[in-house]
CSV table of C-alpha atoms and ligand atoms in Angstrom, one decimal:
chain,number,residue,atom,x,y,z
A,1,MET,CA,-91.4,127.4,-44.6
A,2,THR,CA,-94.4,125.5,-45.9
A,3,TRP,CA,-94.1,121.8,-46.3
A,4,LEU,CA,-96.1,119.7,-48.7
A,5,ILE,CA,-96.5,116.2,-47.2
A,6,THR,CA,-97.4,113.7,-49.9
A,7,GLY,CA,-99.1,110.6,-48.4
A,8,GLY,CA,-100.0,112.8,-45.4
A,9,ALA,CA,-103.3,110.9,-44.9
A,10,GLY,CA,-101.5,107.6,-44.6
A,11,TYR,CA,-100.4,105.9,-41.4
A,12,ILE,CA,-96.8,107.2,-41.3
A,13,GLY,CA,-97.6,110.4,-43.2
A,14,ALA,CA,-100.3,111.5,-40.7
A,15,HIS,CA,-97.7,111.1,-37.9
A,16,VAL,CA,-95.3,113.2,-39.9
A,17,VAL,CA,-98.0,115.9,-40.4
A,18,ARG,CA,-98.6,115.9,-36.7
A,19,ALA,CA,-94.9,116.1,-35.8
A,20,MET,CA,-94.4,119.0,-38.2
A,21,ARG,CA,-97.4,120.9,-36.9
A,22,ASP,CA,-96.3,120.3,-33.3
A,23,ALA,CA,-92.9,121.6,-34.2
A,24,GLY,CA,-94.5,124.8,-35.5
A,25,GLU,CA,-94.1,124.2,-39.2
A,26,GLN,CA,-96.7,124.9,-41.8
A,27,ALA,CA,-98.0,121.7,-43.5
A,28,VAL,CA,-100.2,120.9,-46.5
A,29,VAL,CA,-101.2,117.4,-47.3
A,30,TYR,CA,-101.3,115.9,-50.8
A,31,ASP,CA,-102.8,112.4,-51.0
A,32,ASP,CA,-104.9,110.5,-53.5
A,33,LEU,CA,-106.8,108.7,-50.6
A,34,SER,CA,-106.2,105.3,-52.3
A,35,THR,CA,-105.2,104.0,-48.9
A,36,GLY,CA,-105.0,107.3,-47.0
A,37,ILE,CA,-107.9,108.4,-44.7
A,38,ALA,CA,-109.0,112.1,-44.8
A,39,GLU,CA,-109.9,112.1,-41.1
A,40,ARG,CA,-106.3,111.6,-40.2
A,41,VAL,CA,-105.4,115.1,-41.5
A,42,PRO,CA,-105.7,117.5,-38.5
A,43,GLU,CA,-108.0,120.5,-38.4
A,44,GLY,CA,-106.3,123.5,-40.0
A,45,VAL,CA,-104.0,121.5,-42.3
A,46,PRO,CA,-105.2,121.8,-45.9
A,47,LEU,CA,-105.8,118.5,-47.7
A,48,VAL,CA,-105.4,118.4,-51.5
A,49,VAL,CA,-106.8,115.2,-53.0
A,50,GLY,CA,-104.6,114.3,-55.9
A,51,SER,CA,-102.1,111.9,-57.4
A,52,THR,CA,-98.3,112.5,-57.7
A,53,LEU,CA,-98.8,111.2,-61.3
A,54,ASP,CA,-100.8,114.4,-62.1
A,55,ALA,CA,-98.4,117.2,-63.0
A,56,GLY,CA,-101.1,119.9,-63.2
A,57,PRO,CA,-102.6,119.6,-59.7
A,58,LEU,CA,-99.2,119.2,-58.2
A,59,ALA,CA,-97.9,122.4,-59.8
A,60,ARG,CA,-100.9,124.3,-58.7
A,61,THR,CA,-100.7,123.1,-55.2
A,62,LEU,CA,-97.0,124.0,-54.9
A,63,THR,CA,-97.7,127.5,-56.2
A,64,GLU,CA,-101.0,128.2,-54.4
A,65,HIS,CA,-99.6,127.2,-51.0
A,66,ALA,CA,-96.1,128.7,-51.7
A,67,VAL,CA,-94.5,125.4,-50.8
A,68,THR,CA,-90.8,125.6,-50.0
A,69,GLY,CA,-90.1,122.0,-48.9
A,70,VAL,CA,-91.6,118.6,-49.7
A,71,VAL,CA,-91.7,115.4,-47.6
A,72,HIS,CA,-92.6,112.7,-50.1
A,73,LEU,CA,-94.3,109.6,-48.5
A,74,ALA,CA,-97.0,108.8,-51.1
A,75,ALA,CA,-96.2,105.3,-52.4
A,76,LYS,CA,-97.3,101.7,-52.6
A,77,LYS,CA,-95.6,99.7,-49.9
A,78,GLN,CA,-96.6,96.0,-50.0
A,79,VAL,CA,-93.5,93.9,-50.8
A,80,GLY,CA,-95.5,90.8,-51.8
A,81,GLU,CA,-97.9,92.8,-54.0
A,82,SER,CA,-95.0,94.4,-55.8
A,83,VAL,CA,-93.7,91.0,-56.9
A,84,ASP,CA,-97.1,90.4,-58.6
A,85,LEU,CA,-97.6,94.0,-59.9
A,86,PRO,CA,-94.1,95.4,-60.7
A,87,LEU,CA,-95.4,97.7,-63.4
A,88,HIS,CA,-97.9,99.2,-61.0
A,89,TYR,CA,-95.2,99.7,-58.4
A,90,TYR,CA,-92.7,101.3,-60.8
A,91,ARG,CA,-95.4,103.6,-62.1
A,92,GLU,CA,-96.8,104.7,-58.7
A,93,ASN,CA,-93.5,104.9,-56.9
A,94,LEU,CA,-90.9,105.8,-59.5
A,95,GLU,CA,-93.0,107.7,-62.2
A,96,GLY,CA,-94.9,109.4,-59.4
A,97,LEU,CA,-91.6,110.6,-57.9
A,98,ARG,CA,-90.3,111.7,-61.3
A,99,VAL,CA,-93.4,113.8,-62.0
A,100,LEU,CA,-93.3,115.2,-58.5
A,101,LEU,CA,-89.6,116.2,-58.9
A,102,GLU,CA,-90.3,117.8,-62.2
A,103,ALA,CA,-93.0,120.0,-60.5
A,104,VAL,CA,-90.7,120.6,-57.5
A,105,THR,CA,-87.8,121.8,-59.6
A,106,ALA,CA,-90.0,124.1,-61.6
A,107,ALA,CA,-91.4,125.7,-58.4
A,108,SER,CA,-89.6,127.5,-55.5
A,109,VAL,CA,-89.0,124.3,-53.5
A,110,ARG,CA,-85.6,124.1,-51.9
A,111,SER,CA,-85.8,120.9,-49.8
A,112,PHE,CA,-86.9,117.4,-50.5
A,113,VAL,CA,-87.2,114.5,-48.0
A,114,PHE,CA,-87.8,111.1,-49.5
A,115,SER,CA,-89.4,108.1,-47.8
A,116,SER,CA,-87.1,105.2,-48.4
A,117,SER,CA,-86.9,101.8,-46.8
A,118,ALA,CA,-84.5,99.2,-45.3
A,119,ALA,CA,-85.9,97.1,-48.2
A,120,VAL,CA,-83.1,98.7,-50.3
A,121,TYR,CA,-80.6,96.5,-48.5
A,122,GLY,CA,-82.3,93.2,-49.4
A,123,MET,CA,-80.5,90.3,-47.6
A,124,PRO,CA,-77.7,91.9,-45.6
A,125,SER,CA,-75.3,89.6,-43.7
A,126,ALA,CA,-77.0,88.0,-40.7
A,127,ALA,CA,-73.9,87.7,-38.5
A,128,ALA,CA,-74.7,88.1,-34.8
A,129,GLY,CA,-74.3,91.7,-33.7
A,130,GLU,CA,-73.8,93.0,-37.3
A,131,LEU,CA,-75.5,96.3,-38.0
A,132,VAL,CA,-76.6,97.6,-41.4
A,133,THR,CA,-74.9,100.9,-42.1
A,134,GLU,CA,-75.7,103.3,-45.0
A,135,GLU,CA,-72.6,101.9,-46.7
A,136,THR,CA,-73.9,98.4,-46.7
A,137,PRO,CA,-74.4,97.4,-50.3
A,138,CYS,CA,-77.9,97.8,-51.6
A,139,VAL,CA,-79.3,94.7,-53.3
A,140,PRO,CA,-83.1,94.9,-53.1
A,141,MET,CA,-85.0,91.7,-53.3
A,142,SER,CA,-88.4,93.0,-54.6
A,143,PRO,CA,-89.7,95.5,-57.1
A,144,TYR,CA,-90.8,97.5,-54.0
A,145,GLY,CA,-87.2,97.7,-52.8
A,146,GLU,CA,-86.0,98.5,-56.3
A,147,THR,CA,-88.4,101.4,-56.6
A,148,LYS,CA,-87.1,102.8,-53.3
A,149,LEU,CA,-83.4,102.4,-54.3
A,150,ALA,CA,-84.0,103.9,-57.8
A,151,GLY,CA,-86.0,106.6,-56.2
A,152,GLU,CA,-83.0,107.5,-54.0
A,153,TRP,CA,-80.8,107.7,-57.1
A,154,LEU,CA,-83.3,110.0,-58.8
A,155,VAL,CA,-83.6,112.2,-55.8
A,156,ARG,CA,-79.9,112.5,-55.4
A,157,ALA,CA,-79.2,113.2,-59.1
A,158,THR,CA,-81.9,115.9,-59.1
A,159,GLY,CA,-80.4,117.5,-56.1
A,160,ARG,CA,-76.9,117.5,-57.7
A,161,ALA,CA,-78.2,118.9,-60.9
A,162,THR,CA,-80.5,121.6,-59.5
A,163,GLY,CA,-79.3,122.5,-56.0
A,164,LEU,CA,-82.4,121.0,-54.3
A,165,SER,CA,-81.4,119.9,-50.8
A,166,THR,CA,-82.3,116.2,-50.4
A,167,ALA,CA,-82.6,113.5,-47.8
A,168,SER,CA,-83.5,109.8,-48.2
A,169,LEU,CA,-84.7,108.2,-45.0
A,170,ARG,CA,-84.4,104.4,-44.8
A,171,TYR,CA,-87.1,103.3,-42.4
A,172,PHE,CA,-86.7,100.0,-40.6
A,173,ASN,CA,-89.7,98.2,-39.1
A,174,VAL,CA,-92.3,100.8,-38.1
A,175,ALA,CA,-94.9,100.2,-35.4
A,176,GLY,CA,-97.0,102.0,-32.8
A,177,ALA,CA,-99.2,105.0,-32.9
A,178,ALA,CA,-99.3,108.5,-31.4
A,179,THR,CA,-103.0,108.1,-30.7
A,180,PRO,CA,-105.5,105.2,-31.3
A,181,GLU,CA,-107.0,107.2,-34.2
A,182,LEU,CA,-103.7,107.3,-36.0
A,183,ALA,CA,-102.9,103.6,-35.7
A,184,ASP,CA,-102.1,101.5,-38.8
A,185,VAL,CA,-105.3,100.0,-40.1
A,186,GLY,CA,-103.5,97.5,-42.4
A,187,VAL,CA,-102.8,94.0,-41.3
A,188,PHE,CA,-99.6,93.5,-43.3
A,189,ASN,CA,-96.9,93.5,-40.7
A,190,LEU,CA,-95.9,91.4,-37.7
A,191,VAL,CA,-97.6,93.4,-34.9
A,192,PRO,CA,-101.1,93.7,-36.4
A,193,MET,CA,-100.9,90.2,-37.8
A,194,VAL,CA,-100.3,88.9,-34.2
A,195,PHE,CA,-103.1,91.1,-32.9
A,196,GLU,CA,-105.4,89.6,-35.6
A,197,LYS,CA,-104.6,86.0,-34.6
A,198,LEU,CA,-105.1,86.7,-30.9
A,199,THR,CA,-108.4,88.4,-31.7
A,200,GLN,CA,-109.5,85.4,-33.7
A,201,ASP,CA,-108.6,83.2,-30.7
A,202,ALA,CA,-105.9,81.6,-32.9
A,203,PRO,CA,-102.2,81.1,-32.2
A,204,PRO,CA,-99.9,83.7,-33.7
A,205,ARG,CA,-97.6,82.4,-36.5
A,206,VAL,CA,-93.8,82.4,-36.6
A,207,PHE,CA,-92.7,82.3,-40.2
A,208,GLY,CA,-89.7,80.0,-39.8
A,209,ASP,CA,-87.8,79.1,-36.6
A,210,ASP,CA,-84.7,77.6,-38.2
A,211,TYR,CA,-82.9,80.9,-39.1
A,212,PRO,CA,-79.3,81.4,-38.0
A,213,THR,CA,-80.3,83.7,-35.1
A,214,PRO,CA,-80.3,83.1,-31.3
A,215,ASP,CA,-83.8,81.7,-31.1
A,216,GLY,CA,-84.1,80.7,-34.7
A,217,THR,CA,-86.7,83.4,-35.6
A,218,CYS,CA,-86.0,86.5,-37.7
A,219,VAL,CA,-84.5,89.6,-36.1
A,220,ARG,CA,-85.7,93.1,-37.0
A,221,ASP,CA,-85.1,96.7,-35.8
A,222,TYR,CA,-88.5,98.1,-34.7
A,223,ILE,CA,-89.0,101.9,-34.6
A,224,HIS,CA,-91.9,103.8,-33.1
A,225,VAL,CA,-93.8,105.8,-35.7
A,226,VAL,CA,-93.6,108.9,-33.4
A,227,ASP,CA,-89.8,108.7,-33.3
A,228,LEU,CA,-89.8,108.1,-37.1
A,229,ALA,CA,-92.0,111.2,-37.6
A,230,GLU,CA,-89.7,113.3,-35.4
A,231,ALA,CA,-86.7,112.2,-37.6
A,232,HIS,CA,-88.6,113.7,-40.6
A,233,VAL,CA,-88.8,117.0,-38.8
A,234,ALA,CA,-85.1,116.9,-37.9
A,235,ALA,CA,-84.2,116.1,-41.5
A,236,ALA,CA,-86.6,118.8,-42.9
A,237,ARG,CA,-85.0,121.4,-40.7
A,238,ALA,CA,-81.5,120.4,-41.5
A,239,LEU,CA,-82.2,120.7,-45.2
A,240,ALA,CA,-83.8,124.0,-44.9
A,241,ALA,CA,-80.9,125.3,-42.8
A,242,SER,CA,-78.2,124.3,-45.2
A,243,PRO,CA,-78.9,124.3,-48.9
A,244,GLY,CA,-77.0,121.7,-51.0
A,245,ARG,CA,-77.3,118.9,-48.4
A,246,ASP,CA,-77.5,115.3,-49.6
A,247,LEU,CA,-78.3,112.9,-46.8
A,248,THR,CA,-79.0,109.2,-46.8
A,249,LEU,CA,-80.0,108.0,-43.3
A,250,ASN,CA,-81.1,104.8,-41.6
A,251,ILE,CA,-84.0,105.3,-39.2
A,252,GLY,CA,-83.9,102.6,-36.6
A,253,ARG,CA,-83.0,102.0,-33.0
A,254,GLY,CA,-79.9,99.8,-33.6
A,255,GLU,CA,-81.5,97.0,-31.5
A,256,GLY,CA,-82.5,93.6,-32.8
A,257,VAL,CA,-85.7,92.0,-31.6
A,258,SER,CA,-86.7,88.5,-32.7
A,259,VAL,CA,-90.2,87.5,-33.9
A,260,ARG,CA,-90.5,85.2,-30.9
A,261,GLU,CA,-89.6,88.0,-28.5
A,262,MET,CA,-92.1,90.3,-30.2
A,263,ILE,CA,-94.9,87.7,-29.8
A,264,ASP,CA,-94.0,87.1,-26.1
A,265,LEU,CA,-94.1,90.9,-25.5
A,266,ILE,CA,-97.4,91.2,-27.4
A,267,ASN,CA,-99.0,88.4,-25.3
A,268,ALA,CA,-97.8,90.0,-22.1
A,269,ALA,CA,-99.0,93.5,-23.1
A,270,THR,CA,-102.4,92.4,-24.3
A,271,GLY,CA,-103.3,89.9,-21.5
A,272,TYR,CA,-103.3,86.9,-23.9
A,273,ASP,CA,-101.3,83.8,-23.3
A,274,ARG,CA,-101.1,82.3,-26.8
A,275,PRO,CA,-97.9,80.5,-27.6
A,276,PRO,CA,-97.1,80.8,-31.3
A,277,VAL,CA,-97.1,78.0,-33.8
A,278,THR,CA,-94.3,77.6,-36.4
A,279,ALA,CA,-95.3,78.2,-40.0
A,280,PRO,CA,-93.1,77.8,-43.1
A,281,ARG,CA,-90.6,80.5,-43.9
A,282,ARG,CA,-91.9,83.4,-45.9
A,283,PRO,CA,-89.9,83.6,-49.2
A,284,GLY,CA,-87.5,86.5,-49.3
A,285,ASP,CA,-87.2,87.1,-45.5
A,286,PRO,CA,-83.7,88.0,-44.4
A,287,ALA,CA,-82.7,86.4,-41.1
A,288,ARG,CA,-81.5,89.6,-39.4
A,289,VAL,CA,-81.8,93.3,-40.4
A,290,VAL,CA,-80.7,95.8,-37.7
A,291,ALA,CA,-79.8,99.4,-38.4
A,292,SER,CA,-76.7,101.2,-37.3
A,293,ALA,CA,-78.3,104.5,-36.2
A,294,ASP,CA,-74.9,106.3,-35.8
A,295,ARG,CA,-75.1,108.4,-38.9
A,296,ILE,CA,-78.5,110.0,-38.1
A,297,ARG,CA,-77.3,110.8,-34.6
A,298,GLY,CA,-74.2,112.5,-35.9
A,299,GLU,CA,-75.9,114.4,-38.7
A,300,LEU,CA,-79.2,115.4,-37.0
A,301,GLY,CA,-78.7,114.7,-33.4
A,302,TRP,CA,-81.8,112.4,-33.6
A,303,LYS,CA,-82.2,109.3,-31.4
A,304,ALA,CA,-85.2,107.1,-30.8
A,305,ARG,CA,-87.0,107.7,-27.5
A,306,TYR,CA,-89.5,104.9,-27.5
A,307,ASP,CA,-89.0,101.1,-27.0
A,308,VAL,CA,-90.8,98.1,-28.3
A,309,GLN,CA,-93.1,98.0,-25.3
A,310,ASP,CA,-94.3,101.5,-26.2
A,311,MET,CA,-94.9,100.4,-29.8
A,312,ILE,CA,-97.0,97.4,-28.8
A,313,THR,CA,-99.1,99.2,-26.2
A,314,SER,CA,-99.9,102.1,-28.4
A,315,ALA,CA,-100.6,99.9,-31.4
A,316,TRP,CA,-102.9,97.7,-29.2
A,317,ALA,CA,-104.9,100.8,-28.2
A,318,GLY,CA,-105.4,101.5,-31.9
A,319,TRP,CA,-106.4,97.9,-32.5
A,320,LEU,CA,-108.9,97.9,-29.7
A,321,ARG,CA,-110.6,101.0,-31.1
A,322,LEU,CA,-111.5,99.0,-34.2
A,323,HIS,CA,-111.8,95.6,-32.5
A,324,PRO,CA,-113.2,96.3,-29.1
A,325,GLU,CA,-114.1,92.6,-28.8
A,326,ALA,CA,-110.4,91.8,-28.5
A,327,ALA,CA,-110.1,93.3,-25.0
A,328,ARG,CA,-109.0,91.0,-22.2
A,329,GLY,CA,-109.0,91.5,-18.5
B,1,WQD,C1,-91.3,91.0,-39.6
B,1,WQD,C2,-90.9,89.6,-39.3
B,1,WQD,C3,-91.8,87.9,-40.8
B,1,WQD,C4,-96.0,88.1,-39.5
B,1,WQD,C5,-91.5,94.7,-44.3
B,1,WQD,C6,-90.9,95.1,-45.6
B,1,WQD,C7,-90.0,96.3,-45.4
B,1,WQD,C8,-90.8,97.4,-44.7
B,1,WQD,C9,-91.4,96.9,-43.4
B,1,WQD,C10,-92.0,98.9,-46.1
B,1,WQD,C11,-90.5,88.7,-40.5
B,1,WQD,C12,-92.3,87.7,-39.4
B,1,WQD,C13,-94.6,88.4,-39.7
B,1,WQD,C14,-96.4,87.0,-38.8
B,1,WQD,C15,-94.1,86.3,-38.6
B,1,WQD,N1,-91.9,97.8,-45.5
B,1,WQD,N2,-93.7,87.4,-39.2
B,1,WQD,N3,-95.4,86.1,-38.4
B,1,WQD,O1,-90.8,91.8,-43.7
B,1,WQD,O2,-89.3,92.7,-41.9
B,1,WQD,O3,-90.4,94.2,-43.5
B,1,WQD,O4,-92.2,95.8,-43.7
B,1,WQD,O5,-91.3,99.8,-46.2
B,1,WQD,O6,-89.5,96.7,-46.6
B,1,WQD,O7,-90.1,94.1,-46.2
B,1,WQD,O8,-91.8,93.2,-41.8
B,1,WQD,O9,-93.6,93.0,-40.2
B,1,WQD,O10,-93.8,91.8,-42.4
B,1,WQD,O11,-92.2,90.9,-40.7
B,1,WQD,O12,-93.3,85.5,-38.2
B,1,WQD,O13,-97.6,86.7,-38.6
B,1,WQD,O14,-92.0,88.9,-38.7
B,1,WQD,O15,-91.5,86.7,-41.4
B,1,WQD,O16,-89.5,87.9,-40.2
B,1,WQD,P1,-90.5,92.9,-42.8
B,1,WQD,P2,-93.0,92.2,-41.3
């Protein structure tokens, strides 16, 4: 098998490339480098610079590299930005997917893994202990989440119509890094945003502490990017082994961690001692989103290996590479 990994120069994509290669699979990266970084693509893995909106280069790449499976991660992923730029998000995420699927069905590709998101669920019930299963109704709250849900529909419908084997992987809150070089360079999520505040000698912010959760702060399900990448390998292999598959899977650990707990753990792991300040709620934040990871364990035998501590320490090593002045002790 040769796998085309779109978005393979991105934070998550580069981890998927590494996991695929470590598992002995052939990989080719297709990335427009709008946010991807060419240096993340390992030696020996071809990098084709192109957009999923361009049918010609896509078709050529699929043929030239005799691609038999695609893992599609190339997309825009900032929820807030998608509210301001819905047309851009629908074009990049949904039209990009449609053009890619057209090329895929015209080539000899048999398997397709789609990068989806817990954002498809929107605001699930926040009852204590409640887990989000793949049967939980999908009511996305942002154009970003809408493009991921509609993307799943398009992927599934294409599979049914053409026999393409498909999987949609719904990522929960991704953090951590395999190596400092592969760390997320964006400061858009809780862990890097706390790192940034600590580095600036400022208190981390808790966006709302009056949620109906045990400590009043939002609860999320954090997943190590290395575990997430390995789930892609498991899904890719399952599709290749059994044509006609149609999987929709949560990728999380099934364990809720609050914002306050995360900030405490980050302080402890980094040698800082900065209590957070409470800031206003961020519009659209659900109180509690925690995955049920039962289905993926049953279907693929996959289970997360790393905990939140591993995510924080590996992400911090990546942060220190770019911000050495942040080191303490
Ligand atoms: C986590 C919690 C914040 C920063 C988003 C997308 C989701 C997926 C992952 C792409 C929230 C709180 C944050 C800070 C804080 N994206 N927070 N202080 O919103 O759960 O998920 O990223 O696929 O679709 O919605 O992640 O990391 O932004 O926030 O209190 O300085 O941390 O309010 O409760 P989120 P996040």
